[in-house]
Amino acid sequence: MTLIHEIDYGTPRSKSESMVSLTIDGVEISVPEGTSVMRAAMDAGIQVPKLCATDMLDAYGSCRLCLVEIEGRNGTPASCTTPVTPGMKVATQTPKLAKLRRGVMELYISDHPLDCLTCAANGDCELQDMAGAVGLREVRYGNEVETHLGQEKDTSNPYFTFDPSKCIVCARCVRACEEVQGTFALSIADRGFASKVNAGAGEDFLSSDCVSCGACVQACPTATLIEKSVIEIGQPEHSVVTTCAYCGVGCSFKAEMRGTELVRMVPYKDGKANRGHSCVKGRFAWGYATHKERILKPMLRAKITDPWQEVTWDQAIAHVASEFKRLQGQYGRNAIGGITSSRCTNEETYLVQKLIRGGFGNNNVDTCARVCHSPTGYGLKTAFGTSAGTQDFDSVEKADVVVVIGANPTDGHPVFGSRLKKRLRQGAKLIVIDPRRIDLVRQPHVEASFHLPLRPGTNVAVLTSIAHVIVTEGLANETFVRERCDWDEFTDWADFVSDPRHSPEAMEAYTGVPAEHLRGAARLYATGGNGAIYYGLGVTEHSQGSTTVMAIANLAMVTGNLGREGVGVNPLRGQNNVQGACDMGSFPHEMSGYRHVSDDATREMFEGLWGVSLDNEPGLRIPNMLDAAVDGSFKGLYVQGEDIVQSDPNTTHVAAGLSAMECVVVQDLFLNETANYAHVFLPGSTFLEKDGTFTNAERRINRVRKVMPPRNGAGGPGLADWEITVAIANAMGFPMNYKHPAEIMDEIAAVTPSFKGVSYAKLEELGSVQWPCNDKAPEGTPVMHIGGFARGKGKFVITEYIPTDEKTGPRFPLLLTTGRILSQYNVGAQTRRTANTVWHQEDRLEIHPHDAEQRGVREGDWVRLQSRAGETTLRALITDRVAPGVVYTTFHHPMTQANVVTTDHSDWATNCPEYKVTAVQITPSNGPSDWQERYQAHADLSRRISGHASAAE
Ligand code: SF4
Ligand code: SF4
Ligand code: SF4
Ligand code: FES
């Protein structure tokens, strides 16, 4: 294995379609118009020395190292800032240029510590390379000249250091922060010799606005900005391209290694989702993989109050199989089930549902997508015929008006957030529909044209009002609708939305959105050019989640914003593989590819392949499994990579359901909260320890590649999660025989029409593909529904606004909504075990100053958060980001247990919980709630491992 070096072409690729021919050092070459001379030279195989240029950033022209001579022109222009022209004749190597370049380099080196041999970047430093490339052999300036050496290092960021004594002030870092990340945390202060890089207003990196994305570190050509892990471990020696295991953006990274030790994760420029960018989680927060709290041996116990006993893999697997068989023998075939994980690979998810349907003989399989994007699947399938977003991420580069609804991309999907901000800085307009003033509403160089701060729970009312304005003001795209949609359904829908009761003025009383703003936003979306809608869990996690998704689809259809680049309906999927988990047949009513279990032909095909007969009745969803457990009919659960105690609503009910079961098997990296109720713990493997694929929010199937052996060997070789499922299946008498996940993908492709053309060989060849990938689209489908919808005619659905049953009143006068924060990830099992905790040590309750004052709550006070479901305590953060009457918190920390207060209300179509609307009251508090105390006591008791000195967490 070797270290992958991506070519740096110096300046970005021109997207022009017209070509220009020129000659460089006698080599004739044709390149797209707008290409720099530097990049054209690279295309011709000629490297021009450079320092301030890199192809992730626009040309800057400051270092003067890339000078060239051009026939017929005076002087020596910089090749990075000079565009090609037809017939141009360029010389990159002449004695004059060599002398000039050596002079430039001499100046740089004279102000640079000459510690190359002991520098952490030795061997990976462009300054060092360029000194060699220009043939610099001596530096004439001595110690008598003033230098920047000896300046103090900034080590405040947990992941990288800033050593100004090594800085050449090329501004690559500043430009990366602006152009790639869009945070504008850095600047060049002062002028001339005194110029230097400043974070914020001259503070340290940690105190500045820096969000630790790492773009500046990657851009820096010297060791000025460098990863602490490189300083500690040394330069990597080989690398493997893989996919981030955090969010649904699905960024590609080079995992750079020394032996089996991971040195750093470097975003991969050829990654089609991230195009070389990253966020703090994928770039830096991977230390959990080797955290000391990771459980590496299988464990069993008879009761959940017993200490865990470590056992061998064989003992654990045999116990699981015999317990599950016992429970089915005693209580019936339907007494057990399982939960697949959106954190695991497609192949692993496919195997878990196969085990349940084929080995357990029932359809009691569900997934955490239940609690996030199940309404997306239902709503988009109903409207368009496919349960997935319509575009690729590149599409945002062609959008003119972007609507962000119920999503917070800069925190939840940061790399997409950066790509969106770039488009907005180029002039696209933005409409934000969100109860909170999310960062996108106003950021450096980005400002929303409209922010509609709706009351939580009124999405459908707002979207139907927008439709009202579009239809009644004659802004509908009738040509598109006549051609592409069912006309009769459209006219029924148009009559419905045109009703005066749906006007923004009539709806204002429910939504709290000023009618004029809503009208303005509707006009902008309908008439502003390419309109693209991006949405998140603020849309789906409601009692009308599926209705809202269909209301969004209606808006896209009525304005003709589908079937081309720059438009579309784009769910921002939460977890790395939530799209894949749904695609693989994780829901109790659907086989892979969203085919209903009652479809005889589909079932017969699987029966023929798997050699078993399959149930034609949908199985139990997660909430139904828990209800059935409390009722005594559901007794055993296999949970792979999911922490339902922390992530699912109404924690007390979840805990009661699990406590009522006789065999709960948890397969995970850590003793998570659900493991507190488990009888068997099977240590899982991280994404670094296995092969497979993840499918991101753009339907992009990306390879996950093993970079180190699984650590969960318990004395023997470790097991990837798919191998654990295979072992359980075989022990239960349902044979599975795969030697590599590639074989599982071959089976998925054979049984799933939208995956028919997918194979590991194709992924090697193309890097990634977006499904559908089949005979019609052998290289995948970046944009869906071009020329026609998957279902034929697009379906307009009437979206009647039905207020949630979760009502505010005198006892619970405020509305709680929840979300996540950049540095932490969901239940925090991974990010809490990294240095990311420096940014977010606890969940806080955001409350408006007016509501806080009424309750005598001051900044940082402990407050009691009570709902009809339960209560918890946390500290207050007073902010006008939330409107009066609305409070907000995250759910990353188990001690907060924010889901103790969320209720059992759920989406009418899919049971997706209504996390985003809970009526609550806030009162000052002195300490933890009764539940928190009881829970902590149980957790302490439950986490004991026999023979270990202390609890594992
Ligand atoms: S890490 Fe990212 S946000 Fe921070 S200064 Fe560097 S580019 Fe800017
Ligand atoms: S820190 Fe690095 S990228 Fe930034 S100006 Fe200095 S040398 Fe250039
Ligand atoms: S944006 Fe998402 S996929 Fe990309 S690095 Fe961050 S967490 Fe990973
Ligand atoms: S690389 Fe062209 S001026 Fe620096």
XYZ file of N, CA, C and O and ligand atoms in Angstrom, residues 244 246-247 249-251 253 278-279 281-283 413-415, ligand 3:
68
model
N -16.652 8.791 5.553
C -16.942 9.208 6.924
C -18.167 8.464 7.450
O -19.134 8.241 6.728
N -20.047 9.514 10.026
C -20.952 10.357 10.813
C -22.240 10.677 10.039
O -23.193 9.938 10.119
N -22.256 11.745 9.262
C -23.569 12.197 8.772
C -23.841 11.794 7.332
O -22.999 11.230 6.649
N -23.948 13.340 4.654
C -23.249 13.956 3.518
C -22.358 12.907 2.848
O -22.239 12.857 1.629
N -21.747 12.042 3.666
C -20.957 10.950 3.085
C -19.647 11.407 2.483
O -19.315 11.087 1.338
N -18.854 12.143 3.255
C -17.597 12.673 2.739
C -16.570 11.556 2.548
O -16.449 10.664 3.391
N -12.686 10.351 2.466
C -11.433 10.703 3.140
C -10.336 9.736 2.742
O -10.612 8.570 2.451
N -14.255 18.990 4.477
C -14.598 18.135 5.619
C -15.174 18.998 6.734
O -15.124 20.225 6.665
N -15.684 18.339 7.757
C -16.053 19.064 8.981
C -15.264 18.457 10.137
O -14.585 17.442 9.982
N -15.975 16.664 12.535
C -16.230 15.291 12.970
C -15.455 14.292 12.112
O -14.666 13.499 12.613
N -15.672 14.340 10.806
C -15.001 13.378 9.942
C -13.500 13.598 9.917
O -12.714 12.649 9.849
N -13.077 14.844 9.969
C -11.653 15.183 9.843
C -10.876 14.792 11.096
O -9.752 14.309 11.017
N -25.171 19.193 8.665
C -24.588 18.664 7.417
C -23.538 19.655 6.936
O -23.693 20.302 5.894
N -22.476 19.817 7.732
C -21.606 20.983 7.572
C -20.945 21.116 6.209
O -20.801 22.230 5.709
N -20.550 20.022 5.604
C -19.863 20.158 4.317
C -20.857 20.595 3.240
O -20.546 21.452 2.404
S -20.089 16.635 6.816
Fe -20.799 14.691 7.615
S -19.869 13.124 6.319
Fe -18.725 15.048 6.022
S -17.009 15.000 7.458
Fe -18.701 16.047 8.471
S -19.794 14.433 9.578
Fe -18.499 13.421 8.065
